[in-house]
Amino acid sequence: GRCSLPSMNPRPTDQSALQNQMFTHLSVVSAGTSISGVTYFTVSVKMSNGNEWTVDRRYSEFDELKTHLSNKGTEIPDFPVKHLFRSNTETVIKSRIEGFTSFLQTVVMGNTHRRSVLQFLNADPSLFVPRHSTPCVPEVRERAATNYEESDQAAWADEIEPLASTLSEQELGLNVLCPDCSLTELFEALDEDGSGVLEKPEMNIVHGSASQLAAFLERWDEDNNEVIDIHEFIRYFADLLDRKGPTAVCIMIKHWNKRAMDSRCLEQDIRDLASQVGPADE
């Protein structure tokens, strides 16, 4: 199907299985090449409670994680180099297995509180919430994992649900209008570049025309900076709630979320197609 990984053992999703656990071992255990010539590296993930699973990642995904962690101030001592040609030879693949394993054990293991790392490892970030963070989704974020020290809790909360900590009490109530998707989750799904605001190209995803987008910005861009922040975003849905009621709000949230996911899948398809034209595993 579209927008899917080649193969993946299921990650644990039961809350009791995820609570009070820590990552104990990360390594690349094997590599394989798909029919299209793309090389995938199988990452083995093991937890302190005995849970373990594997996830397949390509070079570009390792490289993307490295870039993200580097931008967060993490020092990356060594990383497998990118090859323009003959990147799927036995020698190169063996070298990358060793290099990626070292990266996982020396860099990634020290950053498992970050959303990007949890997503890379296919560990559901919504189930790894500190016990003092603000609950944002009923019955999920109100339950707390306790595997991190108190001193790490604030940083963890910022990584998992950075927007929730900026909301007022009233906004927190509006945030969970739809049980299937909170407004902060929808906002982050639309915020493709992770800038913390919705720019015009990102808002175009959910608006059918330039005139509709212009009208939306004129009404809800209260500081006239041509972007929508989380507070303006929530005020739009608060107004919709007053005018149309909760059912209409949930329908709109689901509709916008589907458009956001479709957009991301399309981008992934384009990247996959481009990778088949260029170097096989980059």
Coordinates of C-alpha atoms in Angstrom, one line a residue:
G1 CA 0.0 0.0 0.0
R2 CA 0.9 3.7 -0.2
C3 CA 3.1 5.3 2.4
S4 CA 4.2 2.1 4.1
L5 CA 7.4 0.5 5.2
P6 CA 8.7 -2.6 3.5
S7 CA 8.4 -4.9 6.4
M8 CA 8.2 -4.5 10.2
N9 CA 7.5 -6.6 13.2
P10 CA 4.7 -5.1 15.2
R11 CA 5.7 -2.8 18.0
P12 CA 4.0 -3.2 21.4
T13 CA 0.9 -1.0 21.8
D14 CA -0.5 -2.3 25.0
Q15 CA -0.1 0.3 27.7
S16 CA 0.8 -2.1 30.5
A17 CA 3.6 -3.5 28.3
L18 CA 5.0 -0.1 27.7
Q19 CA 4.9 1.4 31.2
N20 CA 8.0 1.5 33.3
Q21 CA 10.3 0.4 30.5
M22 CA 13.6 1.6 29.1
F23 CA 15.5 0.9 26.0
T24 CA 18.3 -1.6 26.8
H25 CA 19.7 -2.5 23.4
L26 CA 19.7 -1.1 19.9
S27 CA 21.6 -2.5 17.0
V28 CA 21.5 -3.3 13.3
V29 CA 21.2 -7.0 12.9
S30 CA 20.9 -7.4 9.2
A31 CA 20.4 -5.7 5.8
G32 CA 18.5 -6.6 2.7
T33 CA 17.8 -5.1 -0.7
S34 CA 14.3 -4.7 -2.1
I35 CA 13.2 -5.5 -5.6
S36 CA 13.7 -1.9 -6.6
G37 CA 17.3 -2.0 -5.4
V38 CA 16.8 -0.1 -2.1
T39 CA 18.8 -1.3 0.9
Y40 CA 17.1 -1.6 4.2
F41 CA 18.8 -2.1 7.6
T42 CA 17.0 -4.0 10.2
V43 CA 17.2 -2.4 13.6
S44 CA 16.7 -4.6 16.7
V45 CA 15.0 -2.8 19.6
K46 CA 15.0 -4.3 23.1
M47 CA 13.3 -3.0 26.3
S48 CA 14.0 -3.6 29.9
N49 CA 10.6 -5.4 30.4
G50 CA 11.5 -8.0 27.8
N51 CA 9.7 -6.5 24.9
E52 CA 11.5 -6.4 21.6
W53 CA 10.8 -5.8 17.9
T54 CA 12.6 -4.9 14.7
V55 CA 12.1 -2.0 12.2
D56 CA 13.6 -1.6 8.8
R57 CA 15.2 1.7 8.0
R58 CA 17.1 2.9 4.9
Y59 CA 20.2 5.1 4.8
S60 CA 18.3 8.3 4.2
E61 CA 16.2 7.7 7.3
F62 CA 19.3 7.2 9.5
D63 CA 20.8 10.4 7.9
E64 CA 17.6 12.3 8.6
L65 CA 17.7 11.3 12.3
K66 CA 21.4 12.2 12.5
T67 CA 20.6 15.7 11.1
H68 CA 17.7 16.2 13.5
L69 CA 19.8 15.2 16.5
S70 CA 22.7 17.3 15.3
N71 CA 20.4 20.3 15.0
K72 CA 19.3 19.7 18.7
G73 CA 22.9 20.0 19.7
T74 CA 23.9 16.4 19.9
E75 CA 27.4 15.6 18.9
I76 CA 27.7 12.9 16.2
P77 CA 31.2 11.5 16.3
D78 CA 31.1 9.1 13.3
F79 CA 28.5 8.3 10.7
P80 CA 28.6 6.1 7.6
V81 CA 29.4 8.3 4.6
K82 CA 27.1 8.6 1.6
H83 CA 28.2 6.8 -1.6
L84 CA 27.1 8.2 -5.0
F85 CA 27.7 4.9 -6.7
R86 CA 27.9 1.2 -5.7
S87 CA 26.4 1.8 -2.3
N88 CA 24.9 -1.7 -2.1
T89 CA 28.1 -3.7 -2.3
E90 CA 28.8 -6.3 0.4
T91 CA 31.7 -4.2 1.7
V92 CA 29.7 -1.0 2.0
I93 CA 26.7 -2.7 3.6
K94 CA 28.9 -4.4 6.2
S95 CA 30.6 -1.1 7.0
R96 CA 27.2 0.6 7.3
I97 CA 25.8 -2.1 9.6
E98 CA 28.8 -1.5 12.0
G99 CA 28.5 2.3 11.6
F100 CA 24.8 2.4 12.2
T101 CA 25.0 0.1 15.2
S102 CA 27.7 2.4 16.7
F103 CA 25.4 5.4 16.0
L104 CA 22.4 3.7 17.7
Q105 CA 24.4 2.7 20.8
T106 CA 26.5 5.9 21.3
V107 CA 24.1 8.6 20.1
V108 CA 20.5 7.3 19.8
M109 CA 20.5 5.6 23.2
G110 CA 21.2 8.9 24.8
N111 CA 18.3 10.6 23.1
T112 CA 15.4 8.2 23.5
H113 CA 13.3 11.0 25.1
R114 CA 13.0 12.7 21.7
R115 CA 9.9 12.3 19.5
S116 CA 12.1 11.8 16.4
V117 CA 13.9 8.9 18.0
L118 CA 10.7 7.2 19.2
Q119 CA 9.3 7.5 15.7
F120 CA 12.5 6.2 14.1
L121 CA 12.4 3.1 16.4
N122 CA 8.6 2.7 15.8
A123 CA 7.9 3.2 19.5
D124 CA 4.6 5.0 20.0
P125 CA 5.4 8.4 21.5
S126 CA 1.9 8.9 22.8
L127 CA 2.4 6.1 25.3
F128 CA 5.6 7.5 26.7
V129 CA 4.4 10.4 28.8
P130 CA 5.9 11.6 32.1
R131 CA 3.6 11.4 35.1
H132 CA 3.6 15.2 35.5
S133 CA 3.0 16.3 32.0
T134 CA -0.3 17.9 30.9
P135 CA -2.8 15.2 29.8
C136 CA -3.8 16.1 26.2
V137 CA -5.7 13.0 25.0
P138 CA -8.1 11.2 27.3
E139 CA -7.1 7.8 28.6
V140 CA -3.8 7.9 26.9
R141 CA -1.7 10.9 27.9
E142 CA -3.2 10.9 31.4
R143 CA -1.4 7.6 32.1
A144 CA 2.3 8.1 32.8
A145 CA 5.5 6.2 32.2
T146 CA 7.8 6.4 35.1
N147 CA 11.1 5.2 33.6
Y148 CA 12.7 8.6 33.5
E149 CA 14.1 10.7 36.4
E150 CA 12.2 13.7 37.7
S151 CA 14.8 16.0 36.3
D152 CA 14.2 14.8 32.7
Q153 CA 10.4 15.2 32.9
A154 CA 10.2 18.8 31.6
A155 CA 12.4 18.1 28.6
W156 CA 10.4 14.9 27.9
A157 CA 7.1 16.8 27.9
D158 CA 8.4 19.4 25.5
E159 CA 9.5 16.7 23.1
I160 CA 6.3 14.6 23.2
E161 CA 3.6 17.3 23.4
P162 CA 5.5 20.7 23.1
L163 CA 2.3 22.6 22.2
A164 CA 0.3 21.5 25.2
S165 CA 2.5 23.3 27.6
T166 CA 1.7 26.6 25.9
L167 CA -2.1 26.3 26.2
S168 CA -4.3 28.1 28.6
E169 CA -6.7 26.1 30.8
Q170 CA -9.6 27.0 28.4
E171 CA -7.5 26.0 25.4
L172 CA -6.7 22.6 27.0
G173 CA -10.4 21.9 27.3
L174 CA -10.9 22.8 23.6
N175 CA -7.9 20.7 22.7
V176 CA -9.7 17.4 23.3
L177 CA -13.0 18.3 21.6
C178 CA -12.5 15.3 19.2
P179 CA -11.6 12.0 20.9
D180 CA -9.9 10.7 17.8
C181 CA -7.4 13.5 17.3
S182 CA -6.5 16.5 19.6
L183 CA -6.1 19.9 18.1
T184 CA -2.4 19.9 19.0
E185 CA -1.9 16.6 17.1
L186 CA -3.8 18.0 14.1
F187 CA -1.7 21.2 14.2
E188 CA 1.6 19.2 14.3
A189 CA 0.4 17.0 11.4
L190 CA -0.2 20.1 9.3
D191 CA 3.1 21.7 10.5
E192 CA 5.2 19.7 8.0
D193 CA 8.5 21.6 8.6
G194 CA 8.1 21.6 12.4
S195 CA 8.4 25.4 12.6
G196 CA 5.7 25.7 15.3
V197 CA 3.4 27.7 13.0
L198 CA 1.3 27.0 10.0
E199 CA 2.6 28.8 6.9
K200 CA 0.6 29.3 3.7
P201 CA 1.7 26.2 1.9
E202 CA 0.8 24.1 4.9
M203 CA -2.6 25.7 5.2
N204 CA -3.2 25.1 1.5
I205 CA -3.5 21.4 2.4
V206 CA -6.9 22.0 4.0
H207 CA -8.2 24.9 2.0
G208 CA -9.6 24.4 -1.4
S209 CA -8.6 27.6 -3.0
A210 CA -6.4 30.7 -2.7
S211 CA -9.5 32.8 -1.9
Q212 CA -10.6 30.5 0.9
L213 CA -7.1 30.6 2.4
A214 CA -7.0 34.4 2.1
A215 CA -10.3 34.7 3.9
F216 CA -9.2 32.3 6.6
L217 CA -6.0 34.3 7.2
E218 CA -7.8 37.6 7.2
R219 CA -10.2 36.3 9.9
W220 CA -7.8 34.3 12.1
D221 CA -4.3 35.7 11.6
E222 CA -4.8 38.1 14.4
D223 CA -1.2 39.4 14.5
N224 CA -1.1 39.8 10.7
N225 CA 2.2 37.8 10.3
E226 CA 0.8 35.6 7.5
V227 CA 1.1 32.4 9.6
I228 CA -1.3 30.7 12.1
D229 CA 0.0 29.8 15.5
I230 CA -1.6 27.2 17.8
H231 CA -3.7 29.8 19.7
E232 CA -5.2 31.2 16.5
F233 CA -5.7 27.7 15.3
I234 CA -7.7 26.7 18.5
R235 CA -9.7 30.0 18.4
Y236 CA -10.9 29.0 14.9
F237 CA -12.2 25.7 16.2
A238 CA -13.7 27.4 19.3
D239 CA -15.7 29.7 16.9
L240 CA -16.7 26.6 14.8
L241 CA -17.9 25.0 18.0
D242 CA -20.1 28.0 18.9
R243 CA -21.6 28.2 15.4
K244 CA -21.9 24.5 14.4
G245 CA -21.6 22.4 17.5
P246 CA -19.3 19.5 18.6
T247 CA -20.3 17.1 15.8
A248 CA -19.2 19.5 13.1
V249 CA -16.0 20.2 14.9
C250 CA -15.1 16.5 15.0
I251 CA -16.0 16.1 11.3
M252 CA -13.7 19.0 10.4
I253 CA -10.8 17.8 12.5
K254 CA -11.0 14.3 11.0
H255 CA -11.3 15.8 7.5
W256 CA -8.2 18.0 8.0
N257 CA -6.3 15.2 9.6
K258 CA -6.9 13.0 6.6
R259 CA -5.7 15.7 4.2
A260 CA -2.6 16.1 6.3
M261 CA -1.9 12.4 6.3
D262 CA -2.6 12.2 2.5
S263 CA -0.1 15.0 1.9
R264 CA 2.6 13.3 3.9
C265 CA 2.0 10.0 2.1
L266 CA 2.3 11.8 -1.3
E267 CA 5.6 13.4 -0.2
Q268 CA 6.9 10.0 0.9
D269 CA 5.8 8.5 -2.5
I270 CA 7.7 11.3 -4.3
R271 CA 10.8 10.7 -2.2
D272 CA 10.6 6.9 -2.8
L273 CA 10.3 7.5 -6.6
A274 CA 13.2 9.9 -6.5
S275 CA 15.4 7.4 -4.6
Q276 CA 14.7 4.8 -7.3
V277 CA 16.0 7.2 -10.0
G278 CA 19.1 8.2 -7.9
P279 CA 21.5 6.1 -5.8
A280 CA 19.7 2.9 -4.8
D281 CA 19.8 3.2 -1.0
E282 CA 20.2 6.9 -0.4

